[in-house]
Amino acid sequence: MKIKVKRLALVVSGLFLSNMPVAQAADTTDLGQIHIQGLPGGTGTGLIQQEESPKARSSVTAVAIKKKAPTSTAFQMIETLPGVSTFDQDGTGLFGGTLRVRGYNSNQMGLTLDGVPLNDSLNYTINIQEFADSENTCEVFLTQGSTDIDAPHVGASGGNIGISTCDPKDKLGGKVAFAVGSNSYHKEFVRFDSGRFMNDRAKFFLSLSQAGVDKFKGDGKADREHLDAKAVFNFDGGSFSKLSALYNKMNNANYRTVSKNDIAGGGYDLDFGARAPQHQPALAGTAQNDTTYAPNAGIFGASGAQYAGFNNNPFENYQIALQNHWQISPKASIDVNPYYSYGYGTGGNQLTTVTESKASSALHGGIRDANGDGDTRDTVAMYGSNVSQTDRWGITAKANYQAGIHNVSGGIWFDRGASRQYSPVVGIGNNGNAADYWLRDSSAYLQYQDGTPYNASRNWKTDVDAHTLFLQDSFGLLNDKLNVLLGLKRQSVSRDFNNYASGSGVNANGVNYSEHQDFSDNLANLGLRYQFTDKQSAFFNAGQNARAPENSANTGLAQLTGKNYSTSIVDGVMVAKDAAGNAIPVNILAVNVKPEKSSNFDAGYRFAGEQLTFSGSVFYVDFKDRLSSQYDPATNLSTQFNVGKSRTVGFELEAGYKLNSNWNVYGSMARTESTMLEDQVFVKTTNGGSVALPTSGKQMPDTPKWLASLSLQYTYGSFYSSFQGRYIGARYTSLVNDDQVGGYTLYDLGAGYRFAPTAFMKTPTIRLTVSNLFSKQYLSMTGASGSSFTSNVNPVVTAQGTVAGNISTSGNPVSPSFYVGAPRTLQISMSTDF
């Protein structure tokens, strides 16, 4: 592996140093065709643009996007950009994936689709496979570090990503495409464009697609149904309105996460079992237990095979947005952009067990008869999941005015979200079917003895109001050689959280309580760009970001025990007592998680020549109260905490080089040092005490120090081919850096050919993509956002006592859980415009 890394690094380094003379071609560009020639420098690849922003910024365009696999996500589209580390669960994009940029995980990056915020309003997570089809995507941009001052985010401490969809085409027509590939992969896509109508003022498109693929290991598959639509109306004087909508419905099976010991014992392809759990024959007056029933051997338990049929993530979402730009005068304009979105989904391991009970010492009086035998003595296998349902609407309003040399803009963004998170349970049959797979039918829910629905682990309702006020001025000095960008933003988050008693006994969620939180921050941004010549420029940026804690910081706050304090269930309700046995209010602990704040500094140089396009920058990030989360398998929840101060430094390079009219090459390289500076992670010792783990001086987990990519592309007439390599360096997997996974290099291959027009087919095209060409085996840390970290894998001895490691049932230290990388994956697609 070390030899491979050195070779890739040398090739990428050579690209940045190269300046050989090459033949030039005429400047012609047509983003609607495969054959792209004559763009300056290496921009013909679509992987590097001649950026003018006074901050670190990279982007990919339709030229590169159209050469990706048909179901590629935005994360996959930017995987070669500097500082980016991505993981796709299966090579197609249909199962989603994770992202890191400079060590920031995806829920620290603000994400928008045509200006509409996509991060979850509670925990800022991203299900990237939900959004626009790649055929309708024209650009994905990335700002590494400083978030754009007018971006609609309150949870972006590490930068932002923007997805821009294509406008409808001017002429009547459309597109059809279908694809097949490994693991029964398929996608069908059709789009209709109206062309211009209403005196050439209006146009729209509507597209429908469906896609699916089997898991590359174990039972299960992903199915996706999707709709994109967009309408544009142009008014006089440069004003316009754009109405866009999307609908997405998916039913994804989960891949089993594995530890290093799991792989050693069960192999790389270890996954969930295919046997459905069976019910022990019900018998009134006798205690049955499905977990000890012989036919269920090996299904239940932390190390059990569980059941693949009950490890799925069905979800549905839709969104509608309206962009309005009104040009009041040549110097003044107003933008008003309202939007609405809805999301519903379940997930996780849905195989659960419920123990019936009927007692005043049980929450809500206990749990009703679950297997219908007339008693409440049994432990029954059932189907349950954590459900999330969110309604969200918002609006961004911005005014722009040119006053002399000053381009001033200012406005407001307001966003309101109402979310329900609960964990119902329904019955299952011996055939492996659940009474309500989507958990939408409340009449099917198992109930407590008092008639309220049983919730296994959580029952929360949260209202979130977020808004920002922003003001920005851009002006030129020194004969417009120096561009100055000044920005101020006031961002606020107000959160009303309601916990409703859940579970079956005394636990930290076993009582009703409410929390109200307000977080506000004043943030500033300074950007400078100096244009030395038409080809050379330099930039400097200083910006502040802030990110409010996630909703999970409000959960599990009921104190269970303490000095002269105890809790129990009395008449179905949690009560607390003092040392004398007197009833007192249950103590609700204060939320002690602080907002995460970062100060970002970038300085860089850009060159845009006829053959070479180059951008290089160094960065420094100062974090305060950096947030992390740790998964608690006992509660099936993630707990958020601060790891204190941290510092991130490094550099990023990217370059595109046009060798001649046929050959283009693109490369990127990044070095990132992300170091924790304080010992702020407190854990229990084996003797019951508390101690801060020695995290100071340690690298933030899941943050590779080295990243590099290289892409070589060849075009000749109607043919193109590409070869790409990506190196992701070694990463620590625990906060004390006592465990790590090695680096790896992945290679991808692509090719395509456009045939001559025939009949109604204007652009008949065939494309081939192969990811992970050599079937490299590699691991990625689990967690939708890549931020669920183990504190320590091995025991840590401190002056205050020993902190136990992550110990398996065998007593041996084990590593955290991982997803395994997909093997070689192939897709062949055929498409045409008409």
Tab-separated table of C-alpha atoms in Angstrom, residues 167-173 193-204 232-234:
chain	number	residue	atom	x	y	z
A	167	ASP	CA	-33.385	24.766	-16.155
A	168	PRO	CA	-35.933	23.462	-18.675
A	169	LYS	CA	-34.670	23.490	-22.255
A	170	ASP	CA	-35.775	26.112	-24.764
A	171	LYS	CA	-37.016	23.604	-27.335
A	172	LEU	CA	-39.746	20.972	-27.162
A	173	GLY	CA	-38.269	17.552	-26.515
A	193	ASP	CA	-39.343	19.494	-21.845
A	194	SER	CA	-42.119	21.787	-23.005
A	195	GLY	CA	-39.889	24.250	-24.800
A	196	ARG	CA	-40.708	27.937	-24.724
A	197	PHE	CA	-44.363	29.016	-24.836
A	198	MET	CA	-46.514	32.001	-23.795
A	199	ASN	CA	-44.634	34.339	-26.142
A	200	ASP	CA	-41.379	32.583	-25.277
A	201	ARG	CA	-41.682	33.581	-21.613
A	202	ALA	CA	-42.421	30.191	-20.047
A	203	LYS	CA	-41.008	26.670	-20.137
A	204	PHE	CA	-41.004	23.610	-17.878
A	232	VAL	CA	-39.475	28.990	-15.410
A	233	PHE	CA	-41.316	32.198	-16.275
A	234	ASN	CA	-39.377	35.227	-17.513
